[in-house]
């Protein structure tokens, strides 16, 4: 099992299986909400221990489809952890246990800031892969 939590510990969960993949999004929106590196999990593999009621959802305006979740107490980015989809991404930064994965892709590299250097050989895409 892979444990996860927010910075203040109010939100705690486990993932019952290894995520299917890990990737990094370089779009300005993901960077701003602190969820650039994500892991994809199945909804049935997510087990809540506490704090689901502390998770807030930011719904974006037109042009954007996906909302982003965060702890309303400390602000930790949690990706799309409240999603009702069968699979969805959560922020890798919220994981407390090693997942045994390496970054498998970089998307929206056309929006990557100059100060950030990609230092792995994962495939890169200017948009969604």
PDB file of C-alpha atoms in Angstrom:
ATOM      1  CA  UNK A   1       0.000   0.000   0.000  1.00  0.00           C
ATOM      2  CA  UNK A   2       1.117   3.536  -0.746  1.00  0.00           C
ATOM      3  CA  UNK A   3       0.354   6.135   1.906  1.00  0.00           C
ATOM      4  CA  UNK A   4      -0.488   9.723   1.082  1.00  0.00           C
ATOM      5  CA  UNK A   5      -1.364  12.875   2.986  1.00  0.00           C
ATOM      6  CA  UNK A   6      -1.423  16.638   2.932  1.00  0.00           C
ATOM      7  CA  UNK A   7       1.216  18.795   4.622  1.00  0.00           C
ATOM      8  CA  UNK A   8      -0.790  19.342   7.825  1.00  0.00           C
ATOM      9  CA  UNK A   9      -1.865  15.670   8.066  1.00  0.00           C
ATOM     10  CA  UNK A  10      -5.596  16.412   8.023  1.00  0.00           C
ATOM     11  CA  UNK A  11      -6.032  14.490   4.762  1.00  0.00           C
ATOM     12  CA  UNK A  12      -4.784  10.899   4.807  1.00  0.00           C
ATOM     13  CA  UNK A  13      -5.328   8.141   2.272  1.00  0.00           C
ATOM     14  CA  UNK A  14      -3.809   4.991   0.828  1.00  0.00           C
ATOM     15  CA  UNK A  15      -3.487   3.653  -2.677  1.00  0.00           C
ATOM     16  CA  UNK A  16      -3.978  -0.106  -2.696  1.00  0.00           C
ATOM     17  CA  UNK A  17      -2.067  -0.775  -5.948  1.00  0.00           C
ATOM     18  CA  UNK A  18       0.920   0.690  -7.733  1.00  0.00           C
ATOM     19  CA  UNK A  19      -0.204   3.575  -9.969  1.00  0.00           C
ATOM     20  CA  UNK A  20      -0.282   2.801 -13.691  1.00  0.00           C
ATOM     21  CA  UNK A  21       2.131   5.593 -14.629  1.00  0.00           C
ATOM     22  CA  UNK A  22       3.862   8.791 -13.578  1.00  0.00           C
ATOM     23  CA  UNK A  23       4.277  11.890 -15.708  1.00  0.00           C
ATOM     24  CA  UNK A  24       5.033  15.591 -15.518  1.00  0.00           C
ATOM     25  CA  UNK A  25       2.916  18.384 -16.937  1.00  0.00           C
ATOM     26  CA  UNK A  26       4.695  21.655 -17.621  1.00  0.00           C
ATOM     27  CA  UNK A  27       1.629  23.802 -18.370  1.00  0.00           C
ATOM     28  CA  UNK A  28       1.364  27.020 -16.407  1.00  0.00           C
ATOM     29  CA  UNK A  29      -1.869  25.881 -14.750  1.00  0.00           C
ATOM     30  CA  UNK A  30      -0.419  22.669 -13.269  1.00  0.00           C
ATOM     31  CA  UNK A  31       2.698  24.527 -12.147  1.00  0.00           C
ATOM     32  CA  UNK A  32       0.618  27.165 -10.357  1.00  0.00           C
ATOM     33  CA  UNK A  33      -1.437  24.643  -8.393  1.00  0.00           C
ATOM     34  CA  UNK A  34       1.645  22.607  -7.465  1.00  0.00           C
ATOM     35  CA  UNK A  35       0.622  19.417  -9.255  1.00  0.00           C
ATOM     36  CA  UNK A  36       3.126  19.107 -12.070  1.00  0.00           C
ATOM     37  CA  UNK A  37       4.192  15.512 -11.394  1.00  0.00           C
ATOM     38  CA  UNK A  38       1.234  13.166 -11.237  1.00  0.00           C
ATOM     39  CA  UNK A  39       0.513   9.473 -10.859  1.00  0.00           C
ATOM     40  CA  UNK A  40      -2.532   7.764 -12.348  1.00  0.00           C
ATOM     41  CA  UNK A  41      -4.621   5.571 -10.062  1.00  0.00           C
ATOM     42  CA  UNK A  42      -7.843   3.586 -10.270  1.00  0.00           C
ATOM     43  CA  UNK A  43     -10.738   4.934  -8.217  1.00  0.00           C
ATOM     44  CA  UNK A  44     -11.266   1.549  -6.532  1.00  0.00           C
ATOM     45  CA  UNK A  45      -7.629   1.587  -5.363  1.00  0.00           C
ATOM     46  CA  UNK A  46      -8.103   4.792  -3.330  1.00  0.00           C
ATOM     47  CA  UNK A  47      -8.889   4.243   0.353  1.00  0.00           C
ATOM     48  CA  UNK A  48      -9.631   7.273   2.541  1.00  0.00           C
ATOM     49  CA  UNK A  49      -8.440   7.225   6.159  1.00  0.00           C
ATOM     50  CA  UNK A  50      -9.432  10.746   7.143  1.00  0.00           C
ATOM     51  CA  UNK A  51     -10.007  14.254   5.935  1.00  0.00           C
ATOM     52  CA  UNK A  52     -11.976  13.810   2.720  1.00  0.00           C
ATOM     53  CA  UNK A  53     -14.197  16.601   4.041  1.00  0.00           C
ATOM     54  CA  UNK A  54     -11.135  18.883   4.077  1.00  0.00           C
ATOM     55  CA  UNK A  55     -10.550  18.466   0.335  1.00  0.00           C
ATOM     56  CA  UNK A  56     -11.718  21.393  -1.777  1.00  0.00           C
ATOM     57  CA  UNK A  57     -12.163  21.426  -5.548  1.00  0.00           C
ATOM     58  CA  UNK A  58     -11.073  24.307  -7.743  1.00  0.00           C
ATOM     59  CA  UNK A  59     -13.181  24.302 -10.930  1.00  0.00           C
ATOM     60  CA  UNK A  60     -11.508  26.085 -13.839  1.00  0.00           C
ATOM     61  CA  UNK A  61     -13.135  28.453 -16.282  1.00  0.00           C
ATOM     62  CA  UNK A  62     -13.844  27.855 -19.957  1.00  0.00           C
ATOM     63  CA  UNK A  63     -11.216  26.127 -22.075  1.00  0.00           C
ATOM     64  CA  UNK A  64     -10.153  23.915 -19.176  1.00  0.00           C
ATOM     65  CA  UNK A  65     -11.879  20.657 -18.338  1.00  0.00           C
ATOM     66  CA  UNK A  66     -10.227  19.286 -15.226  1.00  0.00           C
ATOM     67  CA  UNK A  67     -10.638  20.597 -11.690  1.00  0.00           C
ATOM     68  CA  UNK A  68      -7.866  20.462  -9.132  1.00  0.00           C
ATOM     69  CA  UNK A  69      -8.215  19.395  -5.516  1.00  0.00           C
ATOM     70  CA  UNK A  70      -6.340  20.713  -2.509  1.00  0.00           C
ATOM     71  CA  UNK A  71      -6.468  20.574   1.284  1.00  0.00           C
ATOM     72  CA  UNK A  72      -8.545  23.550   2.395  1.00  0.00           C
ATOM     73  CA  UNK A  73      -6.521  23.756   5.648  1.00  0.00           C
ATOM     74  CA  UNK A  74      -2.905  23.775   4.402  1.00  0.00           C
ATOM     75  CA  UNK A  75      -3.252  24.117   0.607  1.00  0.00           C
ATOM     76  CA  UNK A  76      -1.465  20.903  -0.379  1.00  0.00           C
ATOM     77  CA  UNK A  77      -2.207  20.046  -3.991  1.00  0.00           C
ATOM     78  CA  UNK A  78      -3.904  16.661  -4.393  1.00  0.00           C
ATOM     79  CA  UNK A  79      -4.518  16.517  -8.147  1.00  0.00           C
ATOM     80  CA  UNK A  80      -7.941  15.141  -9.074  1.00  0.00           C
ATOM     81  CA  UNK A  81      -8.397  12.987  -5.974  1.00  0.00           C
ATOM     82  CA  UNK A  82     -12.179  13.609  -5.808  1.00  0.00           C
ATOM     83  CA  UNK A  83     -12.720  12.501  -9.408  1.00  0.00           C
ATOM     84  CA  UNK A  84     -15.566  10.110 -10.171  1.00  0.00           C
ATOM     85  CA  UNK A  85     -13.717   8.769 -13.237  1.00  0.00           C
ATOM     86  CA  UNK A  86     -12.492   5.170 -13.283  1.00  0.00           C
ATOM     87  CA  UNK A  87      -8.876   6.390 -13.382  1.00  0.00           C
ATOM     88  CA  UNK A  88      -7.501   9.822 -12.580  1.00  0.00           C
ATOM     89  CA  UNK A  89      -4.269  11.622 -11.684  1.00  0.00           C
ATOM     90  CA  UNK A  90      -3.247  12.628  -8.205  1.00  0.00           C
ATOM     91  CA  UNK A  91      -0.298  14.802  -7.279  1.00  0.00           C
ATOM     92  CA  UNK A  92       2.833  12.736  -6.647  1.00  0.00           C
ATOM     93  CA  UNK A  93       3.937  15.311  -4.066  1.00  0.00           C
ATOM     94  CA  UNK A  94       1.146  14.070  -1.742  1.00  0.00           C
ATOM     95  CA  UNK A  95       2.550  10.535  -1.587  1.00  0.00           C
ATOM     96  CA  UNK A  96       4.467   9.542   1.542  1.00  0.00           C
ATOM     97  CA  UNK A  97       5.560   6.081   0.408  1.00  0.00           C
ATOM     98  CA  UNK A  98       7.809   5.241  -2.537  1.00  0.00           C
ATOM     99  CA  UNK A  99       5.790   4.177  -5.581  1.00  0.00           C
ATOM    100  CA  UNK A 100       8.513   2.384  -7.526  1.00  0.00           C
ATOM    101  CA  UNK A 101       7.863   4.408 -10.699  1.00  0.00           C
ATOM    102  CA  UNK A 102       9.949   6.810 -12.728  1.00  0.00           C
ATOM    103  CA  UNK A 103       8.670   9.689 -14.812  1.00  0.00           C
ATOM    104  CA  UNK A 104       7.288   8.273 -18.077  1.00  0.00           C
ATOM    105  CA  UNK A 105       6.399  11.439 -19.999  1.00  0.00           C
ATOM    106  CA  UNK A 106       6.601  15.225 -20.103  1.00  0.00           C
ATOM    107  CA  UNK A 107       3.605  17.073 -21.554  1.00  0.00           C
ATOM    108  CA  UNK A 108       3.084  20.713 -22.495  1.00  0.00           C
ATOM    109  CA  UNK A 109       6.816  21.253 -22.758  1.00  0.00           C
ATOM    110  CA  UNK A 110       6.004  24.246 -24.996  1.00  0.00           C
ATOM    111  CA  UNK A 111       4.892  26.023 -21.775  1.00  0.00           C
ATOM    112  CA  UNK A 112       7.907  24.947 -19.710  1.00  0.00           C
ATOM    113  CA  UNK A 113       9.729  27.929 -18.210  1.00  0.00           C
ATOM    114  CA  UNK A 114      13.349  28.494 -19.232  1.00  0.00           C
ATOM    115  CA  UNK A 115      14.555  28.059 -15.654  1.00  0.00           C
ATOM    116  CA  UNK A 116      13.355  24.437 -15.540  1.00  0.00           C
ATOM    117  CA  UNK A 117      15.580  21.801 -17.088  1.00  0.00           C
ATOM    118  CA  UNK A 118      14.248  18.352 -17.985  1.00  0.00           C
ATOM    119  CA  UNK A 119      16.880  15.926 -16.734  1.00  0.00           C
ATOM    120  CA  UNK A 120      15.505  12.541 -17.743  1.00  0.00           C
ATOM    121  CA  UNK A 121      14.992  10.779 -21.051  1.00  0.00           C
ATOM    122  CA  UNK A 122      11.190  10.373 -20.803  1.00  0.00           C
ATOM    123  CA  UNK A 123       9.337  11.246 -24.029  1.00  0.00           C
ATOM    124  CA  UNK A 124       8.380  14.908 -24.413  1.00  0.00           C
ATOM    125  CA  UNK A 125       5.286  16.405 -26.031  1.00  0.00           C
ATOM    126  CA  UNK A 126       4.304  20.025 -26.681  1.00  0.00           C
ATOM    127  CA  UNK A 127       0.695  19.136 -25.702  1.00  0.00           C
ATOM    128  CA  UNK A 128      -1.045  15.986 -24.448  1.00  0.00           C
ATOM    129  CA  UNK A 129       0.911  12.889 -25.543  1.00  0.00           C
TER     130      UNK A 129
END
